[in-house]
Amino acid sequence: MGTLKKPGHIAIYLHCLFNGGIERVILNLTRNFVARGVKVDLVINFPGNLFLWDFPPSVRIINLEAEKILTRVPKLVRYLRQEQPTALMSANHFANEVALLSKHFAGLPTRVVVSEHTHLSQEVGNSSPLTFKHWSPLTARLFYPWADGIVAVSQGVGEDVAAITGLAAERIQVINNPIEIDEIIHKGKEPLDHPWFNSPELPVILGVGRLEKQKNFPNLINAFAKVRQVRSARLMILGEGSERERLEYLIRELGLENDVAMPGFVRNPFAYMARSTVFVLSSSWEGRPVVLGEAMALGTPIVSTNCKSGPYELLDGGKYGELVPVGDTEALAQGILKVLSGQTKPADPAWLAQFNLEGTAQKYLDILGLTECGFRSAVPVK
């Protein structure tokens, strides 16, 4: 691994820390940056679930104490003026807009790179007009042109950002979410104390993600009910979120209490993935779901909705997993049954190699204006 001849200072700005894929991407990138000799500040409005994530000890956690929306820009401006990082990277709404506004008011040459991790048009289409999220295309159109760099985590997300903002496609760089394959495989081998994985005659179907509307876990639970009509199996969903009560009610309504488990967020989901018979992504929309790459790395067979926009790209059009229509419970159940019958599509190691952390981290350092030879000139993307 190369090291920077001139140490850089990167600030990574997030709304807060949840229990999702963005956090895992940021964690992996941060570890790589630190290993290269880069100084990293993790700047957050408030901690959220900070205790769930093991960032390197050298990473400074800057809590802006900015739970109120109107306090975020002035507090981030104050941080930028005091610390003057070489570059600031933000992720998703409305952290991206706050980062761009803060650079504007700070009056500093700090290079600001915004990263889009979701298919914004789909997210807005599924949100209420009464929420801030519904207005994110307008704010993106207004503020993204100010960015020194724009990252999209999939080709589909990049095309969506270009369509929403009116920016040329060349302004948007697609950088895959990294897959730390060696670490994933190592953690997949760690002991797992759960009785369901001691009964190989009963296959375990696994879903992982925040318990939110986007992930459409009701579709997975309903599909599992159809699977149960054909053969015995169990379903486990890892994650936490606002939909828990609704999902628990649906499980009781379908009489599946003994065969569906939702243990919440776990520190090592890879031990569960590695021992599951099939991994299912039931989302209504995604950017580039990290969990699909992790399941591929572990060799766990995959069934995924063909939602916009990441699964099709990650699974190479269905070559490395079953793709089914969004919201089609019957198709999802049939896809699961197909895998349970032994019809699997393992990923080619050469395909996985393109998602390696080292290469991904270097692309981020390049767009942030840092290279192994020192700083790159902070020239805005044309």
Short mmCIF file of C-alpha atoms in Angstrom, two decimals:
data_model
loop_
_atom_site.label_atom_id
_atom_site.label_comp_id
_atom_site.label_asym_id
_atom_site.label_seq_id
_atom_site.Cartn_x
_atom_site.Cartn_y
_atom_site.Cartn_z
CA MET A 1 0.00 0.00 0.00
CA GLY A 2 1.36 3.41 -0.95
CA THR A 3 1.56 6.29 1.51
CA LEU A 4 1.12 9.99 0.91
CA LYS A 5 4.40 11.88 0.74
CA LYS A 6 2.62 14.95 2.07
CA PRO A 7 0.06 14.09 4.76
CA GLY A 8 -3.47 15.04 3.87
CA HIS A 9 -6.36 16.04 6.11
CA ILE A 10 -9.80 14.81 5.10
CA ALA A 11 -13.07 15.58 6.86
CA ILE A 12 -15.96 13.18 6.26
CA TYR A 13 -19.34 14.70 7.03
CA LEU A 14 -22.40 12.57 7.77
CA HIS A 15 -25.81 13.41 9.17
CA CYS A 16 -25.23 10.84 11.93
CA LEU A 17 -24.41 7.14 12.21
CA PHE A 18 -27.18 4.61 11.63
CA ASN A 19 -26.81 0.87 11.09
CA GLY A 20 -26.65 0.83 7.32
CA GLY A 21 -24.50 0.36 4.25
CA ILE A 22 -23.26 3.97 4.01
CA GLU A 23 -21.70 3.65 7.44
CA ARG A 24 -19.89 0.47 6.42
CA VAL A 25 -18.57 2.12 3.25
CA ILE A 26 -17.30 5.11 5.23
CA LEU A 27 -15.74 2.84 7.86
CA ASN A 28 -13.83 0.85 5.22
CA LEU A 29 -12.65 3.97 3.39
CA THR A 30 -11.60 5.63 6.63
CA ARG A 31 -9.49 2.64 7.66
CA ASN A 32 -7.74 2.69 4.30
CA PHE A 33 -7.13 6.44 4.40
CA VAL A 34 -5.62 6.20 7.88
CA ALA A 35 -3.39 3.31 6.79
CA ARG A 36 -2.05 5.57 4.01
CA GLY A 37 -1.11 8.27 6.52
CA VAL A 38 -4.09 10.57 5.97
CA LYS A 39 -5.51 12.52 8.90
CA VAL A 40 -9.26 11.89 9.08
CA ASP A 41 -11.98 13.72 11.00
CA LEU A 42 -15.44 12.16 11.12
CA VAL A 43 -17.83 15.09 11.46
CA ILE A 44 -21.40 14.28 12.49
CA ASN A 45 -24.43 16.36 13.45
CA PHE A 46 -25.06 14.00 16.37
CA PRO A 47 -23.71 10.53 17.23
CA GLY A 48 -26.70 8.29 16.48
CA ASN A 49 -25.37 4.72 16.71
CA LEU A 50 -21.69 5.66 16.90
CA PHE A 51 -21.11 2.90 19.48
CA LEU A 52 -21.83 0.27 16.82
CA TRP A 53 -18.86 1.22 14.63
CA ASP A 54 -15.17 0.65 15.35
CA PHE A 55 -13.38 3.54 13.69
CA PRO A 56 -9.57 3.64 14.00
CA PRO A 57 -8.38 5.32 17.22
CA SER A 58 -6.61 8.07 15.27
CA VAL A 59 -9.89 9.22 13.68
CA ARG A 60 -11.22 12.28 15.47
CA ILE A 61 -14.97 12.13 16.03
CA ILE A 62 -16.30 15.69 15.79
CA ASN A 63 -19.80 15.94 17.22
CA LEU A 64 -21.31 19.22 16.02
CA GLU A 65 -24.22 18.82 18.44
CA ALA A 66 -26.45 20.01 15.64
CA GLU A 67 -29.67 18.04 15.89
CA LYS A 68 -31.61 21.16 14.88
CA ILE A 69 -31.41 21.67 11.12
CA LEU A 70 -30.80 25.43 11.21
CA THR A 71 -27.70 25.01 13.40
CA ARG A 72 -25.86 22.67 11.01
CA VAL A 73 -24.42 25.11 8.48
CA PRO A 74 -23.04 27.61 11.04
CA LYS A 75 -21.51 24.82 13.13
CA LEU A 76 -19.90 23.15 10.12
CA VAL A 77 -18.63 26.57 8.95
CA ARG A 78 -17.03 27.04 12.38
CA TYR A 79 -15.36 23.62 12.13
CA LEU A 80 -14.02 24.32 8.62
CA ARG A 81 -12.56 27.69 9.64
CA GLN A 82 -10.92 26.24 12.75
CA GLU A 83 -9.51 23.04 11.27
CA GLN A 84 -9.19 23.91 7.55
CA PRO A 85 -9.09 20.35 6.17
CA THR A 86 -7.70 19.89 2.69
CA ALA A 87 -10.92 18.24 1.56
CA LEU A 88 -14.42 17.59 2.83
CA MET A 89 -16.44 14.59 1.68
CA SER A 90 -20.13 14.23 2.48
CA ALA A 91 -22.63 11.47 1.90
CA ASN A 92 -26.30 11.71 0.96
CA HIS A 93 -29.06 14.18 1.76
CA PHE A 94 -29.01 16.63 3.24
CA ALA A 95 -25.42 16.34 4.36
CA ASN A 96 -24.30 17.10 0.80
CA GLU A 97 -26.20 20.38 0.66
CA VAL A 98 -25.03 21.40 4.14
CA ALA A 99 -21.41 20.70 3.14
CA LEU A 100 -21.67 22.83 0.00
CA LEU A 101 -23.39 25.72 1.77
CA SER A 102 -20.81 25.59 4.56
CA LYS A 103 -17.88 25.86 2.14
CA HIS A 104 -19.59 28.83 0.50
CA PHE A 105 -20.01 30.70 3.79
CA ALA A 106 -16.63 29.64 5.20
CA GLY A 107 -14.84 31.31 2.29
CA LEU A 108 -12.11 28.66 2.22
CA PRO A 109 -10.44 26.71 -0.64
CA THR A 110 -11.43 23.38 0.95
CA ARG A 111 -12.25 20.92 -1.81
CA VAL A 112 -15.79 19.57 -1.33
CA VAL A 113 -16.86 16.24 -2.82
CA VAL A 114 -20.44 15.06 -2.43
CA SER A 115 -21.42 11.41 -2.77
CA GLU A 116 -24.83 10.08 -3.71
CA HIS A 117 -25.63 6.60 -2.37
CA THR A 118 -29.25 6.17 -3.37
CA HIS A 119 -31.49 6.39 -6.41
CA LEU A 120 -32.88 9.79 -5.58
CA SER A 121 -35.83 9.78 -8.00
CA GLN A 122 -37.12 6.51 -6.57
CA GLU A 123 -36.67 7.70 -3.00
CA VAL A 124 -38.56 10.91 -3.67
CA GLY A 125 -41.34 9.01 -5.44
CA ASN A 126 -41.85 6.99 -2.29
CA SER A 127 -41.79 9.93 0.15
CA SER A 128 -44.48 12.28 1.41
CA PRO A 129 -44.62 15.83 -0.03
CA LEU A 130 -44.63 16.98 3.61
CA THR A 131 -41.08 15.71 4.25
CA PHE A 132 -37.76 17.42 3.51
CA LYS A 133 -36.75 14.35 1.51
CA HIS A 134 -39.40 15.14 -1.09
CA TRP A 135 -37.58 18.36 -1.96
CA SER A 136 -34.13 16.82 -2.35
CA PRO A 137 -34.13 16.95 -6.21
CA LEU A 138 -34.64 20.72 -6.02
CA THR A 139 -31.83 21.19 -3.49
CA ALA A 140 -29.56 18.91 -5.51
CA ARG A 141 -30.24 20.96 -8.65
CA LEU A 142 -29.49 24.17 -6.75
CA PHE A 143 -26.34 23.16 -4.89
CA TYR A 144 -24.61 20.20 -6.61
CA PRO A 145 -23.15 22.49 -9.32
CA TRP A 146 -21.06 24.06 -6.53
CA ALA A 147 -19.28 20.76 -5.81
CA ASP A 148 -15.63 20.23 -6.73
CA GLY A 149 -16.47 16.57 -7.29
CA ILE A 150 -19.60 14.43 -7.40
CA VAL A 151 -19.51 10.68 -6.73
CA ALA A 152 -22.29 8.22 -7.58
CA VAL A 153 -22.07 4.65 -6.30
CA SER A 154 -23.54 3.09 -9.44
CA GLN A 155 -24.06 3.96 -13.08
CA GLY A 156 -27.80 4.15 -12.51
CA VAL A 157 -27.39 6.56 -9.61
CA GLY A 158 -25.04 8.69 -11.72
CA GLU A 159 -27.55 8.88 -14.57
CA ASP A 160 -30.28 9.77 -12.09
CA VAL A 161 -28.19 12.59 -10.55
CA ALA A 162 -27.41 13.94 -14.02
CA ALA A 163 -31.09 13.91 -14.98
CA ILE A 164 -32.16 15.62 -11.74
CA THR A 165 -29.48 18.31 -11.69
CA GLY A 166 -29.08 18.92 -15.41
CA LEU A 167 -25.32 18.46 -15.03
CA ALA A 168 -23.24 16.81 -17.72
CA ALA A 169 -22.55 13.12 -17.11
CA GLU A 170 -18.81 13.94 -17.14
CA ARG A 171 -19.28 15.92 -13.91
CA ILE A 172 -20.28 12.75 -12.07
CA GLN A 173 -17.79 9.99 -11.32
CA VAL A 174 -19.05 6.48 -10.62
CA ILE A 175 -17.08 4.76 -7.84
CA ASN A 176 -18.16 1.31 -6.70
CA ASN A 177 -18.78 0.69 -3.03
CA PRO A 178 -15.75 -1.23 -1.74
CA ILE A 179 -15.87 -4.86 -0.64
CA GLU A 180 -13.23 -5.78 1.94
CA ILE A 181 -13.18 -9.41 0.84
CA ASP A 182 -10.46 -10.76 3.15
CA GLU A 183 -12.02 -9.20 6.23
CA ILE A 184 -15.51 -10.38 5.26
CA ILE A 185 -14.31 -13.96 4.80
CA HIS A 186 -12.39 -13.83 8.09
CA LYS A 187 -15.41 -12.53 10.00
CA GLY A 188 -17.64 -15.04 8.26
CA LYS A 189 -15.66 -17.81 9.95
CA GLU A 190 -16.10 -16.43 13.46
CA PRO A 191 -18.21 -18.58 15.85
CA LEU A 192 -21.95 -18.01 15.81
CA ASP A 193 -24.02 -19.02 18.80
CA HIS A 194 -27.50 -19.41 17.36
CA PRO A 195 -29.48 -22.66 17.38
CA TRP A 196 -30.91 -22.13 13.90
CA PHE A 197 -27.49 -22.68 12.35
CA ASN A 198 -27.05 -25.99 14.11
CA SER A 199 -29.88 -27.58 12.12
CA PRO A 200 -28.69 -28.01 8.53
CA GLU A 201 -31.92 -29.78 7.59
CA LEU A 202 -33.76 -26.46 8.02
CA PRO A 203 -32.32 -23.84 5.62
CA VAL A 204 -32.09 -20.24 6.83
CA ILE A 205 -33.12 -17.42 4.50
CA LEU A 206 -31.40 -14.16 5.45
CA GLY A 207 -32.27 -10.50 4.94
CA VAL A 208 -30.11 -7.64 6.21
CA GLY A 209 -30.88 -3.93 6.32
CA ARG A 210 -32.51 -1.08 8.15
CA LEU A 211 -36.13 -1.83 9.00
CA GLU A 212 -37.42 0.98 6.82
CA LYS A 213 -39.88 1.30 3.94
CA GLN A 214 -37.11 1.29 1.32
CA LYS A 215 -36.08 -2.29 2.18
CA ASN A 216 -39.64 -3.65 1.72
CA PHE A 217 -39.29 -6.44 4.27
CA PRO A 218 -43.09 -7.05 4.20
CA ASN A 219 -42.53 -8.39 0.67
CA LEU A 220 -39.84 -10.75 1.96
CA ILE A 221 -42.01 -11.96 4.85
CA ASN A 222 -44.97 -12.56 2.53
CA ALA A 223 -42.69 -14.40 0.09
CA PHE A 224 -41.38 -16.52 2.94
CA ALA A 225 -44.95 -17.47 3.84
CA LYS A 226 -45.34 -18.79 0.28
CA VAL A 227 -42.04 -20.67 0.52
CA ARG A 228 -43.27 -22.30 3.74
CA GLN A 229 -46.26 -23.69 1.86
CA VAL A 230 -43.81 -25.71 -0.28
CA ARG A 231 -41.03 -26.61 2.15
CA SER A 232 -39.78 -26.05 5.68
CA ALA A 233 -37.35 -23.14 6.19
CA ARG A 234 -36.62 -20.25 8.51
CA LEU A 235 -36.26 -16.52 7.90
CA MET A 236 -33.94 -14.18 9.77
CA ILE A 237 -33.83 -10.41 9.27
CA LEU A 238 -30.89 -8.46 10.75
CA GLY A 239 -31.28 -4.74 11.32
CA GLU A 240 -33.24 -2.14 13.22
CA GLY A 241 -35.58 0.67 12.30
CA SER A 242 -38.97 2.33 12.45
CA GLU A 243 -40.84 -0.51 10.72
CA ARG A 244 -40.19 -3.10 13.46
CA GLU A 245 -43.70 -3.04 14.96
CA ARG A 246 -45.34 -3.28 11.56
CA LEU A 247 -43.17 -6.25 10.60
CA GLU A 248 -43.76 -8.02 13.91
CA TYR A 249 -47.52 -7.59 13.44
CA LEU A 250 -47.32 -9.08 9.94
CA ILE A 251 -45.32 -12.06 11.24
CA ARG A 252 -47.97 -12.74 13.90
CA GLU A 253 -50.79 -12.26 11.38
CA LEU A 254 -49.23 -14.92 9.13
CA GLY A 255 -48.58 -17.28 12.04
CA LEU A 256 -44.82 -17.30 11.45
CA GLU A 257 -43.62 -16.40 14.96
CA ASN A 258 -41.68 -19.66 15.37
CA ASP A 259 -39.90 -19.41 12.03
CA VAL A 260 -39.04 -15.72 11.65
CA ALA A 261 -36.44 -14.00 13.84
CA MET A 262 -35.47 -10.32 13.94
CA PRO A 263 -32.56 -10.07 16.40
CA GLY A 264 -31.83 -6.45 15.55
CA PHE A 265 -28.46 -4.99 14.57
CA VAL A 266 -25.51 -7.36 14.99
CA ARG A 267 -21.85 -6.36 14.92
CA ASN A 268 -20.86 -9.26 12.69
CA PRO A 269 -23.54 -9.99 10.07
CA PHE A 270 -20.98 -11.94 8.03
CA ALA A 271 -21.09 -14.92 10.39
CA TYR A 272 -24.84 -15.11 9.68
CA MET A 273 -24.40 -14.60 5.93
CA ALA A 274 -21.76 -17.29 5.63
CA ARG A 275 -24.05 -19.86 7.27
CA SER A 276 -27.28 -18.93 5.49
CA THR A 277 -28.61 -20.95 2.57
CA VAL A 278 -29.77 -17.90 0.62
CA PHE A 279 -29.44 -14.14 0.99
CA VAL A 280 -32.44 -12.05 -0.11
CA LEU A 281 -32.58 -8.34 -0.92
CA SER A 282 -36.22 -7.24 -1.18
CA SER A 283 -35.70 -3.47 -1.58
CA SER A 284 -37.95 -1.17 -3.56
CA TRP A 285 -34.97 1.01 -4.50
CA GLU A 286 -31.23 1.14 -3.81
CA GLY A 287 -28.08 2.95 -4.81
CA ARG A 288 -25.58 0.11 -4.77
CA PRO A 289 -26.44 -2.26 -1.90
CA VAL A 290 -23.29 -3.12 0.04
CA VAL A 291 -24.85 -6.29 1.45
CA LEU A 292 -25.13 -7.88 -2.00
CA GLY A 293 -21.40 -7.53 -2.53
CA GLU A 294 -20.73 -8.94 0.93
CA ALA A 295 -22.98 -11.95 0.28
CA MET A 296 -21.22 -12.54 -3.06
CA ALA A 297 -17.82 -12.43 -1.35
CA LEU A 298 -18.97 -15.11 1.09
CA GLY A 299 -20.36 -17.30 -1.67
CA THR A 300 -23.92 -17.09 -0.31
CA PRO A 301 -26.49 -17.54 -3.11
CA ILE A 302 -28.49 -14.38 -3.80
CA VAL A 303 -32.06 -13.50 -4.73
CA SER A 304 -32.66 -9.79 -5.26
CA THR A 305 -35.32 -7.46 -6.55
CA ASN A 306 -34.25 -5.79 -9.77
CA CYS A 307 -34.74 -2.37 -8.22
CA LYS A 308 -33.17 0.81 -9.49
CA SER A 309 -30.29 0.83 -9.69
CA GLY A 310 -27.57 -1.20 -8.02
CA PRO A 311 -28.54 -4.90 -8.02
CA TYR A 312 -28.55 -5.32 -11.80
CA GLU A 313 -25.06 -3.83 -12.03
CA LEU A 314 -23.66 -5.74 -9.04
CA LEU A 315 -25.04 -9.10 -10.17
CA ASP A 316 -24.01 -8.53 -13.78
CA GLY A 317 -27.54 -8.60 -15.10
CA GLY A 318 -28.47 -11.72 -13.13
CA LYS A 319 -25.34 -13.74 -13.92
CA TYR A 320 -24.41 -13.95 -10.22
CA GLY A 321 -27.85 -14.06 -8.60
CA GLU A 322 -31.58 -14.30 -9.22
CA LEU A 323 -33.22 -10.99 -10.16
CA VAL A 324 -36.98 -10.63 -9.70
CA PRO A 325 -39.41 -7.73 -10.26
CA VAL A 326 -39.83 -5.20 -7.46
CA GLY A 327 -42.80 -5.91 -5.19
CA ASP A 328 -43.64 -9.25 -6.88
CA THR A 329 -44.11 -11.57 -3.89
CA GLU A 330 -44.71 -14.66 -6.00
CA ALA A 331 -41.60 -14.09 -8.10
CA LEU A 332 -39.54 -13.50 -4.96
CA ALA A 333 -40.81 -16.75 -3.44
CA GLN A 334 -40.06 -18.67 -6.64
CA GLY A 335 -36.56 -17.22 -6.75
CA ILE A 336 -35.94 -18.36 -3.18
CA LEU A 337 -37.30 -21.84 -3.91
CA LYS A 338 -35.08 -22.06 -6.97
CA VAL A 339 -31.98 -21.43 -4.85
CA LEU A 340 -33.18 -23.79 -2.11
CA SER A 341 -33.45 -26.50 -4.76
CA GLY A 342 -29.74 -26.12 -5.47
CA GLN A 343 -29.75 -23.78 -8.49
CA THR A 344 -27.11 -21.21 -7.58
CA LYS A 345 -24.95 -18.70 -9.45
CA PRO A 346 -21.64 -18.17 -7.61
CA ALA A 347 -19.69 -15.00 -8.37
CA ASP A 348 -16.48 -15.15 -10.37
CA PRO A 349 -13.50 -13.95 -8.25
CA ALA A 350 -12.40 -11.83 -11.21
CA TRP A 351 -15.77 -10.05 -11.09
CA LEU A 352 -15.42 -9.35 -7.37
CA ALA A 353 -11.89 -8.00 -7.81
CA GLN A 354 -13.19 -4.74 -9.33
CA PHE A 355 -14.76 -3.85 -5.96
CA ASN A 356 -11.54 -4.14 -3.94
CA LEU A 357 -11.04 -1.54 -1.21
CA GLU A 358 -7.56 -0.46 -2.27
CA GLY A 359 -8.63 0.60 -5.75
CA THR A 360 -11.82 2.25 -4.53
CA ALA A 361 -10.00 4.23 -1.84
CA GLN A 362 -7.48 5.49 -4.41
CA LYS A 363 -10.30 6.76 -6.63
CA TYR A 364 -11.73 8.67 -3.68
CA LEU A 365 -8.34 10.16 -2.84
CA ASP A 366 -7.95 11.24 -6.46
CA ILE A 367 -11.28 13.04 -6.60
CA LEU A 368 -10.62 14.53 -3.15
CA GLY A 369 -7.46 16.09 -4.57
CA LEU A 370 -4.89 13.85 -2.90
CA THR A 371 -2.59 11.34 -4.55
CA GLU A 372 0.33 9.17 -3.48
CA CYS A 373 2.59 12.00 -4.64
CA GLY A 374 0.93 14.61 -2.47
CA PHE A 375 -1.88 17.04 -3.20
CA ARG A 376 -3.50 17.34 -6.57
CA SER A 377 -4.44 20.86 -7.60
CA ALA A 378 -7.90 21.63 -6.29
CA VAL A 379 -9.42 22.42 -9.66
CA PRO A 380 -13.20 22.04 -9.92
CA VAL A 381 -14.49 19.32 -12.22
CA LYS A 382 -15.33 20.76 -15.61
#
